[in-house]
Coordinates of C-alpha atoms in Angstrom, one line a residue:
Chain A
M1 CA -8.4 -28.9 -40.9
H2 CA -7.3 -26.0 -38.8
A3 CA -10.8 -25.5 -37.5
R4 CA -11.1 -29.3 -36.8
A5 CA -7.9 -29.3 -34.8
R6 CA -9.0 -26.3 -32.8
K7 CA -12.3 -28.0 -32.0
V8 CA -10.5 -31.2 -30.8
A9 CA -8.2 -29.0 -28.6
E10 CA -11.2 -27.2 -27.1
I11 CA -12.9 -30.5 -26.3
A12 CA -9.7 -31.9 -24.8
V13 CA -9.3 -28.8 -22.6
G14 CA -13.0 -29.0 -21.6
A15 CA -12.7 -32.7 -20.7
L16 CA -9.6 -32.1 -18.6
A17 CA -11.2 -29.2 -16.8
A18 CA -14.3 -31.3 -16.0
L19 CA -12.1 -34.2 -14.8
A20 CA -10.1 -31.9 -12.5
L21 CA -13.3 -30.4 -11.1
L22 CA -14.7 -33.9 -10.5
L23 CA -11.5 -35.0 -8.7
A24 CA -11.5 -31.9 -6.6
L25 CA -15.2 -32.3 -5.7
G26 CA -14.6 -36.0 -4.9
Q27 CA -11.6 -35.1 -2.6
R28 CA -13.7 -32.5 -0.8
A29 CA -16.7 -34.9 -0.4
A30 CA -14.5 -37.7 1.1
A31 CA -12.5 -35.4 3.4
P32 CA -12.3 -36.8 7.0
P33 CA -12.8 -34.5 10.1
A34 CA -9.6 -32.5 10.4
P35 CA -8.3 -30.2 13.1
M36 CA -8.2 -26.4 12.5
K37 CA -5.0 -25.1 11.1
P38 CA -3.0 -23.1 13.7
D39 CA -3.2 -19.8 11.7
Q40 CA -6.9 -20.2 11.3
F41 CA -7.3 -20.7 15.0
A42 CA -5.1 -17.6 15.7
R43 CA -7.3 -15.5 13.3
L44 CA -10.5 -16.6 15.1
V45 CA -8.9 -15.7 18.5
R46 CA -7.8 -12.3 17.3
Q47 CA -11.3 -11.7 15.9
L48 CA -12.8 -12.6 19.3
A49 CA -10.3 -10.4 21.1
S50 CA -11.3 -7.5 18.8
D51 CA -15.0 -8.1 19.5
A52 CA -14.3 -8.1 23.2
H53 CA -12.5 -4.8 23.1
E54 CA -15.2 -3.4 20.8
A55 CA -17.9 -4.5 23.3
A56 CA -15.9 -2.7 26.1
Q57 CA -15.8 0.4 24.0
L58 CA -19.5 0.2 23.3
S59 CA -20.2 0.0 27.1
Q60 CA -17.9 3.0 27.7
A61 CA -19.5 5.0 24.9
L62 CA -23.0 4.3 26.4
R63 CA -21.7 5.4 29.8
A64 CA -20.4 8.6 28.3
G65 CA -23.8 9.3 26.7
I66 CA -22.5 9.7 23.2
L67 CA -24.7 7.1 21.5
T68 CA -28.3 7.2 20.5
R69 CA -30.6 4.3 21.6
H70 CA -31.0 2.8 18.1
A71 CA -27.3 3.1 17.2
A72 CA -26.3 1.4 20.5
L73 CA -28.9 -1.4 20.1
T74 CA -28.2 -2.1 16.5
H75 CA -24.4 -2.0 17.0
H76 CA -24.8 -4.3 20.0
D77 CA -26.9 -6.8 17.9
K78 CA -24.3 -6.9 15.1
L79 CA -21.5 -7.4 17.6
R80 CA -23.4 -10.2 19.4
D81 CA -24.0 -11.9 16.0
D82 CA -20.4 -11.6 15.2
V83 CA -19.3 -13.2 18.5
A84 CA -21.8 -16.0 17.9
D85 CA -20.5 -16.6 14.4
T86 CA -16.9 -16.8 15.7
L87 CA -17.8 -19.1 18.5
E88 CA -19.6 -21.4 16.0
Q89 CA -16.4 -21.5 13.9
L90 CA -14.5 -22.5 17.0
D91 CA -16.7 -25.6 17.3
A92 CA -14.3 -27.3 14.9
P93 CA -11.6 -29.6 16.4
P94 CA -8.7 -27.5 17.7
P95 CA -5.2 -27.6 16.3
Q96 CA -3.0 -30.4 17.7
G97 CA -1.4 -29.4 21.0
A98 CA -3.7 -26.3 21.3
E99 CA -6.6 -28.1 23.2
G100 CA -6.0 -26.2 26.4
A101 CA -5.8 -22.8 24.6
H102 CA -8.9 -23.8 22.7
A103 CA -10.9 -24.5 25.8
G104 CA -9.7 -21.2 27.3
V105 CA -10.7 -19.2 24.2
R106 CA -14.1 -20.8 24.2
A107 CA -14.6 -19.9 27.9
L108 CA -13.6 -16.3 27.3
G109 CA -15.8 -16.1 24.2
E110 CA -18.8 -17.3 26.2
R111 CA -17.9 -14.6 28.8
V112 CA -17.9 -11.9 26.0
K113 CA -21.2 -13.3 24.7
A114 CA -22.8 -13.2 28.2
G115 CA -21.6 -9.7 28.8
L116 CA -23.1 -8.6 25.5
S117 CA -26.4 -10.3 26.4
A118 CA -26.4 -8.4 29.7
L119 CA -25.8 -5.0 28.0
P120 CA -29.3 -3.9 26.9
A121 CA -30.7 -4.2 30.4
R122 CA -27.8 -2.0 31.8
M123 CA -27.9 0.7 29.2
A124 CA -29.1 3.3 31.7
D125 CA -26.9 2.1 34.6
P126 CA -23.5 3.8 34.6
A127 CA -22.0 1.6 37.3
G128 CA -23.2 -1.6 35.6
L129 CA -21.8 -0.3 32.2
A130 CA -18.4 0.5 33.8
K131 CA -18.2 -3.0 35.3
L132 CA -19.2 -4.6 31.9
A133 CA -16.6 -2.5 30.1
A134 CA -13.9 -3.5 32.5
D135 CA -14.8 -7.2 32.2
Q136 CA -14.9 -7.2 28.4
A137 CA -11.6 -5.3 28.2
Q138 CA -10.0 -7.9 30.5
A139 CA -11.4 -10.8 28.4
G140 CA -10.1 -9.0 25.3
D141 CA -6.6 -8.7 26.8
E142 CA -6.6 -12.4 27.7
L143 CA -7.7 -13.4 24.3
K144 CA -5.1 -11.2 22.7
R145 CA -2.4 -12.9 24.8
L146 CA -3.7 -16.3 23.7
A147 CA -3.7 -15.2 20.0
G148 CA 0.0 -14.3 20.5
A149 CA 0.0 -11.8 17.7
P150 CA -0.5 -8.0 17.1
Chain B
L1 CA -18.4 28.3 -12.7
N2 CA -21.8 27.6 -11.2
V3 CA -21.5 25.9 -7.7
F4 CA -24.1 23.3 -8.8
D5 CA -21.8 22.3 -11.7
I6 CA -19.3 20.5 -9.5
F7 CA -21.8 18.0 -8.0
L8 CA -21.2 15.4 -10.8
G9 CA -17.6 15.2 -9.6
I10 CA -18.6 15.2 -6.0
M11 CA -21.2 12.4 -6.4
S12 CA -18.8 10.3 -8.6
A13 CA -16.0 10.7 -6.0
I14 CA -18.1 10.1 -2.9
G15 CA -19.7 7.0 -4.6
G16 CA -16.2 5.7 -5.1
N17 CA -14.2 6.9 -2.1
V18 CA -16.7 6.5 0.7
D19 CA -19.1 3.7 -0.3
I20 CA -19.9 1.0 2.3
G21 CA -16.8 -1.1 1.7
Q22 CA -14.4 1.8 1.4
L23 CA -15.7 3.4 4.7
V24 CA -15.0 0.2 6.6
F25 CA -11.8 -0.6 4.7
T26 CA -10.4 2.9 5.3
I27 CA -11.1 2.9 9.0
Q28 CA -9.5 -0.5 9.2
A29 CA -6.4 0.8 7.4
G30 CA -6.1 3.4 10.1
A31 CA -6.7 0.9 12.9
K32 CA -4.1 -1.6 11.6
F33 CA -1.4 0.7 10.2
Q34 CA -2.1 4.1 11.8
Y35 CA -1.2 6.7 9.2
L36 CA 1.1 4.5 7.2
L37 CA -1.3 4.1 4.2
L38 CA -2.0 7.8 3.6
W39 CA 0.4 7.9 0.6
V40 CA -1.9 5.3 -1.1
V41 CA -4.8 7.7 -0.7
V42 CA -2.8 10.5 -2.3
A43 CA -1.6 8.2 -5.2
G44 CA -5.1 6.9 -5.8
T45 CA -6.7 10.3 -5.7
A46 CA -4.2 11.8 -8.1
S47 CA -4.7 8.8 -10.4
I48 CA -8.5 9.1 -10.5
I49 CA -8.3 12.8 -11.0
V50 CA -6.1 12.3 -14.1
F51 CA -8.3 9.6 -15.6
A52 CA -11.7 11.1 -14.7
E53 CA -10.6 14.4 -16.4
M54 CA -9.4 12.4 -19.4
S55 CA -12.7 10.4 -19.6
G56 CA -14.8 13.5 -19.3
R57 CA -12.7 15.3 -21.9
V58 CA -13.0 12.4 -24.4
A59 CA -16.8 12.2 -23.7
V60 CA -17.2 16.0 -24.3
V61 CA -15.0 16.2 -27.4
L62 CA -15.9 12.9 -29.2
K63 CA -19.4 12.4 -27.5
K64 CA -18.1 8.9 -26.6
P65 CA -18.4 7.7 -23.0
A66 CA -16.0 5.2 -21.4
F67 CA -17.7 2.0 -22.3
E68 CA -18.1 2.9 -25.9
L69 CA -14.3 3.2 -26.0
V70 CA -13.9 -0.2 -24.4
R71 CA -16.0 -1.8 -27.1
E72 CA -14.1 0.1 -29.9
R73 CA -10.6 -0.7 -28.6
A74 CA -11.1 -4.2 -27.2
G75 CA -13.4 -5.5 -30.0
P76 CA -16.7 -7.3 -29.5
H77 CA -15.4 -10.5 -27.9
L78 CA -13.0 -9.1 -25.3
G79 CA -15.3 -6.2 -24.9
L80 CA -18.1 -8.6 -24.0
V81 CA -15.9 -10.3 -21.4
V82 CA -15.1 -6.9 -19.9
L83 CA -18.8 -6.0 -19.9
V84 CA -19.9 -9.2 -18.1
A85 CA -17.0 -8.9 -15.6
S86 CA -17.8 -5.2 -14.9
I87 CA -21.6 -5.9 -14.6
G88 CA -20.7 -8.7 -12.1
V89 CA -18.6 -6.3 -10.0
K90 CA -21.3 -3.6 -10.2
L91 CA -23.9 -6.1 -9.0
L92 CA -21.7 -7.2 -6.1
T93 CA -21.0 -3.6 -5.2
C94 CA -24.7 -2.6 -5.4
T95 CA -25.6 -5.6 -3.2
A96 CA -23.2 -4.4 -0.6
Q97 CA -24.6 -0.9 -0.8
V98 CA -28.2 -2.0 -0.4
G99 CA -27.2 -4.1 2.7
G100 CA -25.3 -1.0 4.0
I101 CA -28.3 1.3 3.6
A102 CA -30.3 -1.1 5.7
I103 CA -27.7 -1.2 8.5
I104 CA -27.5 2.7 8.5
L105 CA -31.3 2.9 8.6
Q106 CA -31.3 0.5 11.6
L107 CA -28.6 2.5 13.3
L108 CA -30.7 5.6 12.8
F109 CA -34.3 4.3 13.4
G110 CA -34.0 0.7 14.7
G111 CA -36.3 -1.8 13.0
E112 CA -35.7 -5.2 11.4
Y113 CA -32.8 -5.6 8.9
R114 CA -34.7 -7.0 5.9
L115 CA -37.6 -4.6 6.3
M116 CA -35.2 -1.7 6.4
M117 CA -33.5 -3.1 3.3
L118 CA -36.9 -3.1 1.5
A119 CA -37.7 0.4 2.6
G120 CA -34.2 1.7 1.7
A121 CA -34.1 0.0 -1.7
G122 CA -37.7 1.2 -2.4
L123 CA -36.8 4.8 -1.7
L124 CA -33.7 4.5 -3.8
M125 CA -35.5 3.1 -6.8
A126 CA -38.1 5.9 -6.5
A127 CA -35.4 8.6 -6.3
V128 CA -33.5 7.2 -9.3
G129 CA -36.7 6.7 -11.3
L130 CA -38.3 10.0 -10.6
M131 CA -35.4 12.5 -10.2
K132 CA -33.7 14.3 -13.1
F133 CA -30.0 13.5 -13.5
D134 CA -28.7 16.8 -12.2
W135 CA -30.9 16.7 -9.2
L136 CA -29.8 13.2 -8.4
D137 CA -26.1 14.2 -8.3
R138 CA -26.9 17.4 -6.4
M139 CA -28.9 15.5 -3.7
F140 CA -26.5 12.7 -3.1
G141 CA -23.4 14.9 -3.6
L142 CA -24.7 17.6 -1.2
L143 CA -26.0 15.4 1.6
G144 CA -23.0 13.0 1.3
L145 CA -21.0 16.0 2.3
C146 CA -22.2 15.5 5.9
L147 CA -19.2 13.1 6.0
V148 CA -17.0 16.2 6.4
V149 CA -17.7 15.6 10.1
Y150 CA -14.9 13.0 9.9
A151 CA -12.5 15.8 8.8
F152 CA -13.4 17.8 11.9
A153 CA -13.3 14.6 14.0
A154 CA -9.8 13.8 12.7
V155 CA -8.6 17.2 13.9
S156 CA -10.6 17.1 17.1
L157 CA -9.1 13.7 18.1
A158 CA -5.7 15.4 18.2
P159 CA -3.4 13.2 16.1
D160 CA 0.4 13.6 16.1
W161 CA 0.7 15.8 13.0
S162 CA 4.3 15.0 12.3
A163 CA 3.4 11.3 12.3
V164 CA 0.5 12.1 10.0
A165 CA 2.9 13.9 7.6
Q166 CA 5.2 10.9 7.6
G167 CA 2.3 8.8 6.4
F168 CA 2.4 10.5 3.1
V169 CA 5.8 8.9 2.4
P170 CA 5.8 5.1 1.7
R171 CA 7.4 3.1 4.5
R172 CA 7.4 -0.6 5.7
P173 CA 5.0 -1.5 8.6
A174 CA 6.5 -1.1 12.0
S175 CA 6.8 -3.8 14.6
G176 CA 3.5 -4.5 16.3
M177 CA 1.6 -3.9 13.0
P178 CA 0.5 -6.8 10.7
G179 CA 3.0 -8.0 8.2
M180 CA 3.8 -7.2 4.5
A181 CA 1.1 -9.5 3.0
V182 CA -1.6 -7.6 4.9
Y183 CA 0.1 -4.3 4.1
G184 CA 0.2 -5.2 0.4
Y185 CA -3.5 -6.2 0.5
F186 CA -4.5 -2.9 2.0
V187 CA -2.3 -0.9 -0.5
V188 CA -3.9 -2.7 -3.5
G189 CA -7.4 -2.6 -1.9
L190 CA -7.3 1.2 -1.1
F191 CA -5.8 2.1 -4.4
S192 CA -8.3 0.1 -6.5
A193 CA -11.3 1.2 -4.4
I194 CA -10.5 4.8 -5.2
L195 CA -10.2 3.9 -8.9
M196 CA -13.3 1.7 -9.1
P197 CA -14.2 1.5 -12.8
Y198 CA -17.8 2.5 -12.3
E199 CA -16.7 5.9 -11.3
V200 CA -15.4 6.8 -14.8
H201 CA -18.3 5.0 -16.5
F202 CA -20.7 7.2 -14.5
Y203 CA -18.6 10.3 -14.7
S204 CA -18.0 10.2 -18.5
S205 CA -21.7 9.4 -19.2
G206 CA -22.7 12.1 -16.7
A207 CA -20.7 14.6 -18.7
I208 CA -22.9 13.8 -21.8
E209 CA -26.0 13.7 -19.6
E210 CA -25.2 17.3 -18.4
K211 CA -24.8 18.3 -22.1
W212 CA -21.3 19.5 -21.7
T213 CA -19.6 20.9 -24.8
V214 CA -16.0 21.9 -25.4
R215 CA -16.8 25.2 -23.8
D216 CA -17.4 23.2 -20.6
L217 CA -14.0 21.6 -20.5
P218 CA -12.9 24.0 -17.7
S219 CA -16.0 22.7 -15.8
N220 CA -14.8 19.1 -16.5
F221 CA -11.4 20.0 -15.1
S222 CA -12.8 21.6 -11.9
N223 CA -15.3 18.7 -11.4
S224 CA -12.6 16.1 -11.6
V225 CA -10.0 18.0 -9.5
M226 CA -12.4 19.4 -6.8
G227 CA -14.8 16.4 -6.7
F228 CA -12.2 13.7 -6.4
A229 CA -9.8 15.8 -4.3
L230 CA -12.7 16.2 -1.8
G231 CA -13.2 12.4 -1.9
G232 CA -9.4 12.1 -1.2
V233 CA -9.6 14.5 1.8
L234 CA -12.5 12.6 3.2
T235 CA -10.6 9.3 2.8
V236 CA -7.5 10.8 4.6
A237 CA -9.8 12.0 7.4
L238 CA -11.3 8.5 7.7
V239 CA -7.8 7.0 8.0
V240 CA -6.7 9.5 10.6
A241 CA -10.0 9.1 12.6
G242 CA -9.7 5.3 12.4
A243 CA -6.1 5.5 13.7
Q244 CA -7.0 7.8 16.5
A245 CA -10.0 5.8 17.6
Y246 CA -8.7 2.2 17.2
F247 CA -4.9 2.0 16.5
G248 CA -3.2 0.0 19.3
K249 CA -6.5 -0.7 21.1
G250 CA -6.8 -4.3 19.8
I251 CA -9.9 -3.4 17.7
D252 CA -10.2 -4.5 14.1
P253 CA -13.2 -2.5 13.0
H254 CA -15.3 -4.5 10.6
L255 CA -18.9 -3.4 11.5
V256 CA -20.7 -0.3 10.1
G257 CA -21.5 0.9 13.6
T258 CA -17.8 0.9 14.4
V259 CA -17.1 3.3 11.5
A260 CA -19.6 5.8 13.0
L261 CA -18.0 5.8 16.5
P262 CA -15.0 8.2 15.9
A263 CA -17.5 11.0 15.0
A264 CA -19.4 10.2 18.3
L265 CA -16.1 10.2 20.3
A266 CA -15.3 13.6 18.9
F267 CA -18.7 15.4 18.9
G268 CA -21.2 13.1 20.9
T269 CA -24.6 12.3 19.5
K270 CA -24.6 15.2 17.1
G271 CA -21.4 14.0 15.5
L272 CA -22.8 10.5 15.4
L273 CA -26.1 11.5 13.6
L274 CA -24.2 13.7 11.1
A275 CA -21.9 10.8 10.3
L276 CA -24.8 8.4 9.9
L277 CA -26.6 10.8 7.7
G278 CA -23.5 11.4 5.5
M279 CA -22.9 7.6 5.3
L280 CA -26.6 7.0 4.3
F281 CA -26.4 9.4 1.4
A282 CA -22.9 8.5 0.4
I283 CA -23.8 4.8 0.3
A284 CA -27.2 5.4 -1.4
G285 CA -25.4 7.6 -3.9
A286 CA -22.9 4.8 -4.6
A287 CA -25.8 2.4 -5.1
A288 CA -27.4 4.8 -7.6
E289 CA -24.1 5.4 -9.3
T290 CA -23.3 1.6 -9.7
A291 CA -26.8 0.8 -11.0
L292 CA -26.7 3.7 -13.5
A293 CA -23.1 3.0 -14.5
G294 CA -24.2 -0.6 -15.2
A295 CA -27.1 0.7 -17.4
Y296 CA -24.7 3.0 -19.2
S297 CA -22.3 0.2 -19.9
V298 CA -24.9 -2.2 -21.3
A299 CA -26.7 0.4 -23.4
Q300 CA -23.4 1.8 -24.8
F301 CA -21.9 -1.6 -25.5
F302 CA -25.0 -2.7 -27.5
G303 CA -25.4 0.7 -29.2
Q304 CA -28.8 1.3 -27.6
P305 CA -30.2 4.7 -26.7
W306 CA -29.3 5.8 -23.2
G307 CA -29.9 8.7 -20.8
K308 CA -31.3 9.2 -17.4
D309 CA -33.5 12.0 -18.6
R310 CA -34.8 10.2 -21.7
P311 CA -38.3 8.8 -21.4
R312 CA -38.5 5.0 -20.7
K313 CA -40.0 4.3 -24.1
Q314 CA -37.0 6.0 -25.8
A315 CA -34.3 4.1 -23.9
P316 CA -35.9 0.9 -22.7
V317 CA -32.7 -1.2 -22.4
Y318 CA -31.0 1.5 -20.3
H319 CA -34.0 2.0 -17.9
A320 CA -34.6 -1.8 -17.6
T321 CA -30.9 -2.4 -16.8
W322 CA -30.5 0.0 -13.8
L323 CA -33.8 -1.3 -12.4
A324 CA -32.8 -4.9 -12.9
I325 CA -29.4 -4.2 -11.2
L326 CA -31.1 -2.7 -8.2
V327 CA -33.8 -5.4 -8.0
A328 CA -31.1 -8.2 -8.3
A329 CA -29.0 -6.5 -5.7
L330 CA -32.0 -6.3 -3.3
A331 CA -32.8 -10.0 -4.0
V332 CA -29.2 -11.1 -3.2
A333 CA -29.0 -8.9 -0.1
Q334 CA -32.3 -10.3 1.2
T335 CA -30.6 -13.8 1.3
G336 CA -28.7 -12.5 4.3
V337 CA -25.2 -12.3 2.7
K338 CA -22.9 -10.1 4.7
A339 CA -22.6 -6.7 2.9
L340 CA -19.0 -6.1 3.9
E341 CA -17.7 -9.5 2.8
V342 CA -19.4 -9.0 -0.6
V343 CA -17.9 -5.6 -1.1
E344 CA -14.3 -6.8 -0.3
Y345 CA -14.6 -9.4 -3.0
S346 CA -16.0 -6.7 -5.4
V347 CA -13.1 -4.3 -4.7
I348 CA -10.5 -7.0 -5.3
F349 CA -12.1 -8.4 -8.4
A350 CA -12.7 -4.9 -9.8
V351 CA -8.9 -4.5 -9.8
V352 CA -8.7 -7.2 -12.5
V353 CA -11.1 -5.2 -14.7
L354 CA -9.3 -1.9 -14.1
P355 CA -6.7 -2.0 -16.9
F356 CA -9.4 -2.8 -19.5
T357 CA -11.3 0.3 -18.4
Y358 CA -8.4 2.8 -18.2
Y359 CA -6.3 1.6 -21.2
P360 CA -8.8 2.6 -23.9
I361 CA -9.4 6.0 -22.2
L362 CA -5.6 6.7 -22.2
R363 CA -5.2 5.6 -25.9
V364 CA -8.0 7.8 -27.1
A365 CA -7.3 10.8 -25.0
G366 CA -3.7 10.8 -26.3
D367 CA -4.7 10.4 -29.9
R368 CA -4.1 13.7 -31.7
K369 CA -6.0 12.6 -34.8
A370 CA -9.2 12.0 -32.9
M371 CA -8.9 14.6 -30.2
G372 CA -7.1 17.4 -32.1
K373 CA -5.9 20.2 -29.8
H374 CA -7.7 18.6 -26.8
A375 CA -5.5 15.5 -26.8
N376 CA -3.3 14.8 -23.8
G377 CA -0.1 16.8 -23.5
P378 CA 3.2 14.9 -23.0
F379 CA 3.1 15.3 -19.2
I380 CA -0.4 13.9 -18.8
Q381 CA 0.2 11.1 -21.3
A382 CA 3.4 10.1 -19.3
A383 CA 1.5 10.3 -16.0
G384 CA -1.3 8.2 -17.6
W385 CA 1.1 5.4 -18.6
L386 CA 2.7 5.5 -15.1
I387 CA -0.7 5.1 -13.5
L388 CA -1.7 2.4 -15.9
S389 CA 1.5 0.5 -15.0
A390 CA 0.6 0.8 -11.3
I391 CA -2.9 -0.4 -12.1
A392 CA -1.5 -3.4 -14.0
V393 CA 0.7 -4.4 -11.1
A394 CA -2.3 -4.1 -8.7
A395 CA -4.4 -6.2 -11.1
V396 CA -1.8 -9.0 -11.2
S397 CA -1.2 -9.0 -7.4
A398 CA -4.8 -8.5 -6.1
V399 CA -6.0 -12.1 -6.0
P400 CA -2.7 -13.6 -4.8
L401 CA -2.5 -11.0 -2.0
M402 CA -6.2 -11.7 -1.1
I403 CA -5.3 -15.4 -0.7
V404 CA -2.0 -14.9 1.1
S405 CA -3.3 -12.3 3.6
H406 CA -6.6 -14.1 4.2
M407 CA -8.5 -11.1 3.0
G408 CA -6.4 -8.8 5.2
E409 CA -6.8 -10.8 8.4
G410 CA -3.2 -12.0 8.4

């Protein structure tokens, strides 16, 4: 009897778990387009600001001659992929009331991306690297201000 | 004490303290909280020294490595759950290391990511398959020591030493730093990464592989103290270097290339190359360590013969398991998953398995009937319980902190 009761309990728990899973999946499948949550938006902006500052640092390091060719190119590629990933996530509808900031962030993100695309051709051009570094740092500062957090 | 005798401890420690995830996580800790998390490194290092020494002592005295104790104390059912969970964590960790090896090879030699992954994993499999156990730990331990460049970089980047010293005392994050949820996430992440369970699985099995007897107990003590203390020093150096290079500069380092930059800032291309070489061997050592630790766990749990230096025919399950873990890790990494995201999950989920690894070690090491005069003294036993309590708190809070802090991103 004890074993039978245990089996019934196990089946009941299994059925409830399956039902809960189905309900959760149904809810997810039927979800309408929703705006990004403000904290998610802020995280993406902080990420982009960090990438911009990192791009500036990469340009400065190249200018100082402290990087090897492969290290610089590989790091540059990973950074560019990261910026592209973040921009893709920013394709989602912005939080309500943050449409203006969203447009500004996207524009700055595109500026960071363009700067990174221009980097390989300027790797041996100190003046060009200095200009790139200044531009990326400025974009990073503006993004940080838009994120409004440390 | 022969100088070569301490490489088991060094490889175990480097594999745990400075694997791919820990390298990035530690630099991030410095970038976000400056020196504020140094006390966690000290606490974690002291804890792993205590438990590694205990696991080595039990292995030497009873000829029972860590996972055999887990099976004995937890029983076959709970033991199997721990085995599956721990193999899952090892596979995740190994996947991240294989991806990390590919990125380091790219940073050194260029080339395509997936191709470099194949080359790196192929070389790693050849090294693990062909080299004797003691030469494996010597090679990865010795070449991983190139990471000492971070200790010199930390000094060369001229930190404020009084602020560094204050980091060894726990304090709340200052204004301008991320909040308590992120702080808690980094405390738990750093602490558990230093105590990753595969370190003691590998270390205790390694003690038996090295054929230590009770006469080698001083060697066990020096291995655990010197090896893991060196890992702790490297971790402190990474936190300080990360703080000097990135704190307050708006950079949240999350790429492998960013980790190498502080060495370049301090010593130019020579520093960069040395850092990359050290990272390559530390990460490859961690990959070998996780794959072998997985093989030890499976073979020991099912009572199968095991041993790196045993011929394949004598220990087929053991040899097939480490190879399967490396091949599976390579296959998962080839799908293009991000190495660093994988490893963050592995560190946090490993915390949940931690108590099941360390509890049996503490119980057996403190058992006078089993261990005789080699059982824990009252001070070590008390320290063990204190550490185990901290591990239990970390295990309970790991997943909620991961959710609340959005994996440390705030």
